[in-house]
Coordinates of N, CA and C in Angstrom, one line a residue:
M1 N 1.0 -23.0 -20.1 CA 0.5 -23.0 -18.7 C -0.1 -21.6 -18.5
Q2 N -1.3 -21.6 -17.9 CA -2.0 -20.3 -17.7 C -1.7 -19.8 -16.3
I3 N -1.8 -18.4 -16.2 CA -1.6 -17.8 -14.9 C -2.8 -18.0 -14.0
G4 N -2.5 -18.5 -12.8 CA -3.5 -18.7 -11.8 C -2.8 -18.7 -10.5
S5 N -3.6 -19.0 -9.4 CA -3.1 -19.1 -8.1 C -1.9 -20.1 -8.0
N6 N -0.9 -19.7 -7.2 CA 0.2 -20.6 -6.9 C 1.1 -20.8 -8.1
K7 N 1.1 -19.9 -9.1 CA 2.0 -19.9 -10.2 C 3.0 -18.8 -10.0
V8 N 4.3 -19.0 -10.4 CA 5.2 -17.9 -10.4 C 5.2 -17.4 -11.8
V9 N 5.1 -16.0 -11.9 CA 4.9 -15.4 -13.2 C 6.1 -14.4 -13.4
S10 N 6.7 -14.4 -14.5 CA 7.8 -13.4 -14.9 C 7.3 -12.5 -16.0
I11 N 7.3 -11.2 -15.7 CA 6.8 -10.3 -16.7 C 7.9 -9.1 -16.9
A12 N 7.8 -8.6 -18.1 CA 8.5 -7.3 -18.4 C 7.4 -6.3 -18.5
Y13 N 7.6 -5.2 -17.9 CA 6.5 -4.2 -17.9 C 7.0 -2.8 -17.9
T14 N 6.2 -1.9 -18.4 CA 6.4 -0.4 -18.2 C 5.2 0.1 -17.6
L15 N 5.4 0.9 -16.5 CA 4.3 1.5 -15.8 C 4.3 3.0 -16.0
T16 N 3.2 3.6 -16.5 CA 3.1 5.0 -16.7 C 1.9 5.6 -16.0
D17 N 1.9 6.9 -15.8 CA 0.8 7.6 -15.2 C -0.1 8.0 -16.4
E18 N -1.1 8.8 -16.1 CA -2.1 9.3 -17.1 C -1.4 10.2 -18.1
E19 N -0.4 10.9 -17.7 CA 0.3 11.8 -18.6 C 1.4 11.1 -19.5
G20 N 1.6 9.8 -19.3 CA 2.5 9.0 -20.0 C 3.9 9.0 -19.4
R21 N 4.1 9.6 -18.2 CA 5.4 9.6 -17.6 C 5.7 8.2 -17.0
V22 N 6.9 7.7 -17.3 CA 7.3 6.4 -16.8 C 7.6 6.4 -15.3
I23 N 6.9 5.6 -14.6 CA 7.0 5.5 -13.1 C 7.9 4.4 -12.7
D24 N 7.8 3.3 -13.4 CA 8.7 2.1 -13.1 C 8.7 1.2 -14.3
Q25 N 9.7 0.3 -14.4 CA 9.7 -0.7 -15.5 C 10.7 -1.8 -15.1
S26 N 10.5 -2.9 -15.8 CA 11.4 -4.0 -15.7 C 11.8 -4.3 -17.2
S27 N 12.9 -4.8 -17.4 CA 13.4 -5.0 -18.8 C 13.1 -6.5 -19.2
E28 N 13.2 -6.7 -20.5 CA 13.0 -8.0 -21.1 C 14.2 -8.9 -20.6
Q29 N 15.3 -8.3 -20.4 CA 16.5 -9.1 -19.9 C 16.5 -9.4 -18.5
A30 N 15.7 -8.6 -17.7 CA 15.6 -8.9 -16.3 C 14.1 -8.7 -15.8
P31 N 13.3 -9.7 -16.2 CA 11.9 -9.6 -15.9 C 11.6 -9.7 -14.4
F32 N 10.5 -9.1 -14.0 CA 10.0 -9.1 -12.6 C 9.2 -10.4 -12.4
A33 N 9.5 -11.1 -11.3 CA 8.8 -12.4 -11.0 C 8.0 -12.2 -9.7
Y34 N 6.8 -12.8 -9.7 CA 6.0 -12.7 -8.5 C 5.1 -14.0 -8.4
L35 N 4.6 -14.2 -7.2 CA 3.7 -15.4 -6.9 C 2.3 -14.9 -7.1
H36 N 1.6 -15.5 -8.1 CA 0.2 -15.1 -8.4 C -0.7 -15.6 -7.3
G37 N -1.6 -14.7 -6.9 CA -2.6 -15.1 -5.8 C -2.1 -14.8 -4.4
A38 N -0.9 -14.3 -4.3 CA -0.4 -14.1 -2.9 C -0.3 -12.6 -2.6
S39 N -1.0 -11.7 -3.3 CA -1.1 -10.3 -3.1 C 0.3 -9.7 -3.2
N40 N 1.2 -10.2 -4.1 CA 2.5 -9.7 -4.3 C 2.5 -8.4 -5.2
I41 N 1.4 -8.3 -6.0 CA 1.3 -7.1 -6.9 C -0.1 -6.5 -6.6
I42 N -0.3 -5.3 -7.2 CA -1.6 -4.6 -7.0 C -2.8 -5.5 -7.6
P43 N -3.9 -5.5 -6.9 CA -5.0 -6.3 -7.3 C -5.5 -6.1 -8.7
G44 N -5.5 -4.9 -9.2 CA -6.0 -4.7 -10.6 C -5.1 -5.3 -11.7
L45 N -3.8 -5.3 -11.5 CA -2.9 -5.9 -12.4 C -3.0 -7.5 -12.3
E46 N -3.0 -8.0 -11.1 CA -3.1 -9.4 -10.9 C -4.4 -10.0 -11.5
K47 N -5.5 -9.3 -11.4 CA -6.8 -9.7 -12.0 C -6.7 -9.8 -13.5
A48 N -6.0 -8.7 -14.1 CA -5.9 -8.7 -15.5 C -5.0 -9.8 -16.1
L49 N -4.0 -10.2 -15.3 CA -3.1 -11.3 -15.8 C -3.7 -12.7 -15.6
E50 N -4.7 -12.8 -14.8 CA -5.3 -14.2 -14.6 C -5.7 -14.8 -15.9
G51 N -5.3 -16.0 -16.1 CA -5.7 -16.8 -17.3 C -4.8 -16.6 -18.5
K52 N -3.9 -15.6 -18.4 CA -3.0 -15.3 -19.6 C -1.8 -16.4 -19.5
Q53 N -1.0 -16.3 -20.5 CA 0.1 -17.3 -20.6 C 1.4 -16.7 -21.2
A54 N 2.5 -17.4 -21.1 CA 3.8 -16.9 -21.6 C 3.6 -16.5 -23.1
G55 N 4.2 -15.3 -23.4 CA 4.1 -14.8 -24.8 C 3.0 -13.8 -24.9
D56 N 2.0 -13.8 -24.1 CA 0.9 -12.8 -24.2 C 1.5 -11.4 -23.9
E57 N 0.9 -10.4 -24.6 CA 1.2 -9.0 -24.3 C -0.1 -8.3 -24.1
L58 N -0.1 -7.4 -23.1 CA -1.4 -6.7 -22.9 C -1.1 -5.3 -22.3
E59 N -2.1 -4.4 -22.5 CA -2.1 -3.1 -21.8 C -3.2 -3.1 -20.8
V60 N -2.9 -2.7 -19.6 CA -3.8 -2.7 -18.5 C -3.9 -1.3 -17.8
K61 N -5.1 -0.8 -17.7 CA -5.4 0.4 -17.0 C -6.0 0.1 -15.6
V62 N -5.3 0.5 -14.6 CA -5.7 0.2 -13.2 C -6.1 1.4 -12.5
A63 N -7.4 1.5 -12.1 CA -7.9 2.6 -11.3 C -7.3 2.6 -9.9
P64 N -7.3 3.7 -9.2 CA -6.7 3.8 -7.9 C -7.2 2.8 -6.9
E65 N -8.5 2.6 -6.9 CA -9.1 1.7 -5.9 C -8.6 0.2 -6.1
Q66 N -8.1 -0.1 -7.3 CA -7.5 -1.4 -7.6 C -6.0 -1.4 -7.6
A67 N -5.4 -0.3 -7.1 CA -4.0 -0.1 -7.0 C -3.6 0.3 -5.6
Y68 N -3.3 1.5 -5.4 CA -2.8 2.0 -4.1 C -3.9 2.8 -3.3
G69 N -5.1 2.8 -3.8 CA -6.2 3.4 -3.2 C -6.3 4.9 -3.5
E70 N -7.4 5.5 -3.1 CA -7.5 7.0 -3.3 C -6.7 7.7 -2.2
R71 N -6.4 8.9 -2.5 CA -5.7 9.8 -1.5 C -6.6 10.0 -0.3
D72 N -6.0 10.0 0.9 CA -6.8 10.2 2.1 C -6.2 11.4 2.8
D73 N -6.9 12.5 2.8 CA -6.3 13.8 3.4 C -6.1 13.6 4.9
S74 N -6.8 12.7 5.5 CA -6.6 12.5 7.0 C -5.2 12.0 7.3
L75 N -4.4 11.5 6.2 CA -3.1 11.0 6.4 C -2.0 12.0 6.2
V76 N -2.4 13.3 6.1 CA -1.5 14.4 5.9 C -1.5 15.2 7.2
H77 N -0.3 15.4 7.8 CA -0.2 16.1 9.1 C 0.9 17.1 9.1
T78 N 0.7 18.1 10.0 CA 1.8 19.1 10.2 C 2.4 18.8 11.5
L79 N 3.7 18.6 11.6 CA 4.5 18.4 12.8 C 5.5 19.5 13.0
N80 N 5.9 19.6 14.3 CA 7.0 20.5 14.6 C 8.3 19.9 14.2
R81 N 9.2 20.6 13.7 CA 10.6 20.2 13.3 C 11.2 19.4 14.5
S82 N 10.9 19.8 15.7 CA 11.6 19.1 16.9 C 11.2 17.7 17.0
Q83 N 10.1 17.2 16.4 CA 9.7 15.8 16.5 C 10.6 14.9 15.6
F84 N 11.5 15.5 14.8 CA 12.4 14.7 14.0 C 13.8 14.7 14.7
Q85 N 13.9 14.1 15.9 CA 15.1 14.1 16.6 C 16.2 13.3 15.9
G86 N 17.4 13.8 16.0 CA 18.5 13.0 15.4 C 18.7 13.2 13.9
V87 N 17.8 14.1 13.3 CA 17.9 14.4 11.9 C 18.3 15.8 11.7
D88 N 19.5 16.1 11.2 CA 20.0 17.5 11.2 C 19.3 18.3 10.1
E89 N 19.3 17.7 8.9 CA 18.7 18.4 7.7 C 17.4 17.7 7.2
L90 N 16.3 18.4 7.3 CA 15.1 17.9 6.7 C 14.9 18.5 5.3
E91 N 14.5 17.6 4.4 CA 14.2 18.1 3.0 C 12.9 17.5 2.5
V92 N 12.2 18.2 1.7 CA 11.0 17.7 1.0 C 11.4 16.5 0.2
G93 N 10.6 15.4 0.3 CA 10.9 14.2 -0.4 C 11.5 13.1 0.5
M94 N 12.0 13.5 1.7 CA 12.6 12.5 2.6 C 11.5 11.6 3.1
Q95 N 11.8 10.3 3.3 CA 10.9 9.4 3.9 C 11.3 8.8 5.2
F96 N 10.4 8.6 6.1 CA 10.7 8.0 7.4 C 9.7 6.9 7.7
H97 N 10.1 5.9 8.5 CA 9.2 4.9 9.1 C 8.6 5.5 10.4
A98 N 7.3 5.4 10.5 CA 6.6 5.9 11.7 C 5.6 4.9 12.1
G99 N 5.3 5.0 13.4 CA 4.2 4.1 13.9 C 2.9 4.5 13.4
G100 N 2.1 3.5 13.0 CA 0.8 3.8 12.5 C -0.3 3.6 13.6
D101 N -1.5 4.0 13.2 CA -2.6 3.9 14.2 C -2.9 2.4 14.7
N102 N -2.6 1.5 13.8 CA -2.9 0.1 14.1 C -1.6 -0.6 14.8
G103 N -0.6 0.2 15.2 CA 0.5 -0.4 15.8 C 1.6 -0.8 14.9
G104 N 1.3 -0.9 13.6 CA 2.3 -1.2 12.6 C 3.1 0.0 12.1
M105 N 4.1 -0.3 11.3 CA 4.9 0.8 10.7 C 4.3 1.2 9.4
Q106 N 4.5 2.5 9.1 CA 4.1 3.1 7.8 C 5.2 4.0 7.4
V107 N 5.2 4.2 6.1 CA 6.2 5.2 5.5 C 5.5 6.5 5.4
V108 N 6.2 7.6 5.8 CA 5.6 8.9 5.7 C 6.7 9.7 4.8
T109 N 6.2 10.6 4.0 CA 7.0 11.5 3.2 C 6.8 12.9 3.5
I110 N 8.0 13.7 3.7 CA 7.9 15.1 3.9 C 7.5 15.7 2.6
T111 N 6.4 16.5 2.6 CA 5.9 17.1 1.4 C 6.0 18.6 1.4
A112 N 6.3 19.2 2.5 CA 6.5 20.7 2.6 C 7.2 21.0 3.9
I113 N 7.9 22.1 3.9 CA 8.6 22.6 5.1 C 8.4 24.1 5.1
D114 N 7.9 24.7 6.2 CA 7.7 26.1 6.4 C 8.1 26.5 7.8
G115 N 9.4 26.9 7.9 CA 10.0 27.2 9.2 C 10.1 26.0 10.0
D116 N 9.4 26.0 11.2 CA 9.4 24.8 12.0 C 8.3 23.8 11.7
D117 N 7.4 24.2 10.8 CA 6.3 23.3 10.4 C 6.7 22.4 9.3
V118 N 6.6 21.1 9.6 CA 6.9 20.0 8.6 C 5.7 19.2 8.2
V119 N 5.3 19.3 7.0 CA 4.1 18.5 6.5 C 4.5 17.1 6.1
I120 N 3.9 16.1 6.7 CA 4.1 14.7 6.3 C 2.9 14.1 5.7
D121 N 3.1 13.2 4.8 CA 2.0 12.5 4.1 C 2.2 11.0 4.2
A122 N 1.2 10.3 4.8 CA 1.4 8.8 4.9 C 0.7 8.1 3.8
N123 N 0.1 8.8 2.8 CA -0.5 8.2 1.6 C 0.7 7.5 0.8
H124 N 0.4 6.4 0.2 CA 1.3 5.8 -0.8 C 1.6 6.9 -1.9
P125 N 2.8 7.0 -2.3 CA 3.1 8.0 -3.4 C 2.2 7.9 -4.6
L126 N 1.7 6.7 -4.9 CA 0.8 6.5 -6.1 C -0.7 6.4 -5.7
A127 N -1.0 6.8 -4.5 CA -2.4 6.8 -4.1 C -3.1 7.9 -5.0
G128 N -4.3 7.5 -5.5 CA -5.1 8.4 -6.3 C -4.7 8.5 -7.8
V129 N -3.7 7.7 -8.1 CA -3.1 7.7 -9.5 C -3.7 6.5 -10.3
T130 N -4.2 6.8 -11.5 CA -4.5 5.7 -12.4 C -3.3 5.2 -13.1
L131 N -3.0 3.9 -13.0 CA -1.8 3.3 -13.5 C -2.0 2.6 -14.8
N132 N -1.1 2.8 -15.7 CA -1.1 2.1 -17.0 C 0.1 1.2 -17.2
F133 N -0.2 0.0 -17.4 CA 0.9 -1.0 -17.6 C 0.9 -1.6 -19.0
Q134 N 2.1 -1.7 -19.6 CA 2.3 -2.4 -20.8 C 3.1 -3.7 -20.3
V135 N 2.5 -4.8 -20.5 CA 3.1 -6.1 -20.0 C 3.3 -7.1 -21.0
K136 N 4.5 -7.8 -20.9 CA 4.8 -9.0 -21.7 C 5.1 -10.1 -20.7
I137 N 4.3 -11.2 -20.9 CA 4.5 -12.3 -20.0 C 5.6 -13.2 -20.5
H138 N 6.7 -13.4 -19.7 CA 7.8 -14.2 -20.1 C 7.7 -15.7 -19.8
E139 N 7.3 -15.9 -18.5 CA 7.3 -17.3 -18.1 C 6.2 -17.5 -17.0
V140 N 5.6 -18.7 -17.0 CA 4.6 -19.1 -16.0 C 5.0 -20.5 -15.6
R141 N 5.2 -20.7 -14.3 CA 5.6 -22.0 -13.8 C 4.9 -22.3 -12.5
D142 N 4.9 -23.5 -12.1 CA 4.4 -23.9 -10.8 C 5.4 -23.3 -9.7
A143 N 4.8 -22.8 -8.6 CA 5.6 -22.4 -7.5 C 6.2 -23.6 -6.8
T144 N 7.4 -23.4 -6.2 CA 8.0 -24.5 -5.4 C 7.3 -24.5 -4.0
P145 N 7.4 -25.6 -3.3 CA 6.8 -25.6 -1.9 C 7.4 -24.5 -1.0
E146 N 8.7 -24.2 -1.2 CA 9.3 -23.1 -0.4 C 8.7 -21.8 -0.7
E147 N 8.4 -21.5 -2.0 CA 7.8 -20.3 -2.4 C 6.4 -20.1 -1.9
L148 N 5.7 -21.2 -1.9 CA 4.3 -21.2 -1.4 C 4.3 -21.0 0.1
D149 N 5.3 -21.6 0.8 CA 5.4 -21.4 2.2 C 5.8 -20.0 2.6
H150 N 6.7 -19.4 1.8 CA 7.1 -18.0 2.1 C 6.2 -16.9 1.5
G151 N 5.3 -17.3 0.6 CA 4.3 -16.4 0.1 C 4.9 -15.5 -1.0
H152 N 6.0 -15.8 -1.6 CA 6.6 -15.0 -2.7 C 7.5 -15.8 -3.6
A153 N 7.8 -15.3 -4.8 CA 8.7 -16.0 -5.7 C 10.1 -15.8 -5.2
H154 N 11.0 -16.8 -5.5 CA 12.4 -16.8 -5.3 C 13.1 -16.8 -6.6
G155 N 14.4 -16.3 -6.6 CA 15.2 -16.4 -7.7 C 15.3 -15.0 -8.4
P156 N 16.0 -15.0 -9.6 CA 16.2 -13.7 -10.3 C 14.9 -13.0 -10.6
G157 N 14.9 -11.7 -10.3 CA 13.7 -10.8 -10.6 C 12.6 -10.9 -9.6
A158 N 12.8 -11.8 -8.6 CA 11.7 -11.9 -7.6 C 11.5 -10.7 -6.8
A159 N 10.2 -10.4 -6.4 CA 9.9 -9.2 -5.6 C 10.6 -9.3 -4.3
N160 N 10.8 -10.4 -3.7 CA 11.4 -10.6 -2.4 C 12.6 -11.5 -2.5
D161 N 13.4 -11.3 -3.5 CA 14.6 -12.1 -3.7 C 15.4 -12.3 -2.5
H162 N 15.7 -13.5 -2.1 CA 16.6 -13.8 -0.9 C 18.0 -14.1 -1.4

């Protein structure tokens, strides 16, 4: 069975940056499952997997625009420490949910602290990064009606496992 829309795909993968540092991985014993065609994974990887089948192995290089986008400097802001009410200790690397311009929530990361100035960055941590995947496809199956209705795979290794 080939990978295409409305198929649940299980993969083992290793994700590295351009310097070869491992960013994320799933093991052969616990593969990652997703619903193909439902935007559950980054577009560049999903496109590369289209038409492949169980047992296939491939290396995929995904440019930022097909992953988490380019960095956007307008998403970096300096706030006063007083705007973090209820948080006693602020540290570089801490993440918070904040209201976005479109009314939705976004994750912001503290990237620097200088006295009362706290620099936050709302870019995805992998924005601007070329991603390299080594992928082995373990299983391809038809999605269940419930998975199609929910828009994601269910069961072991699923991105949105219930």
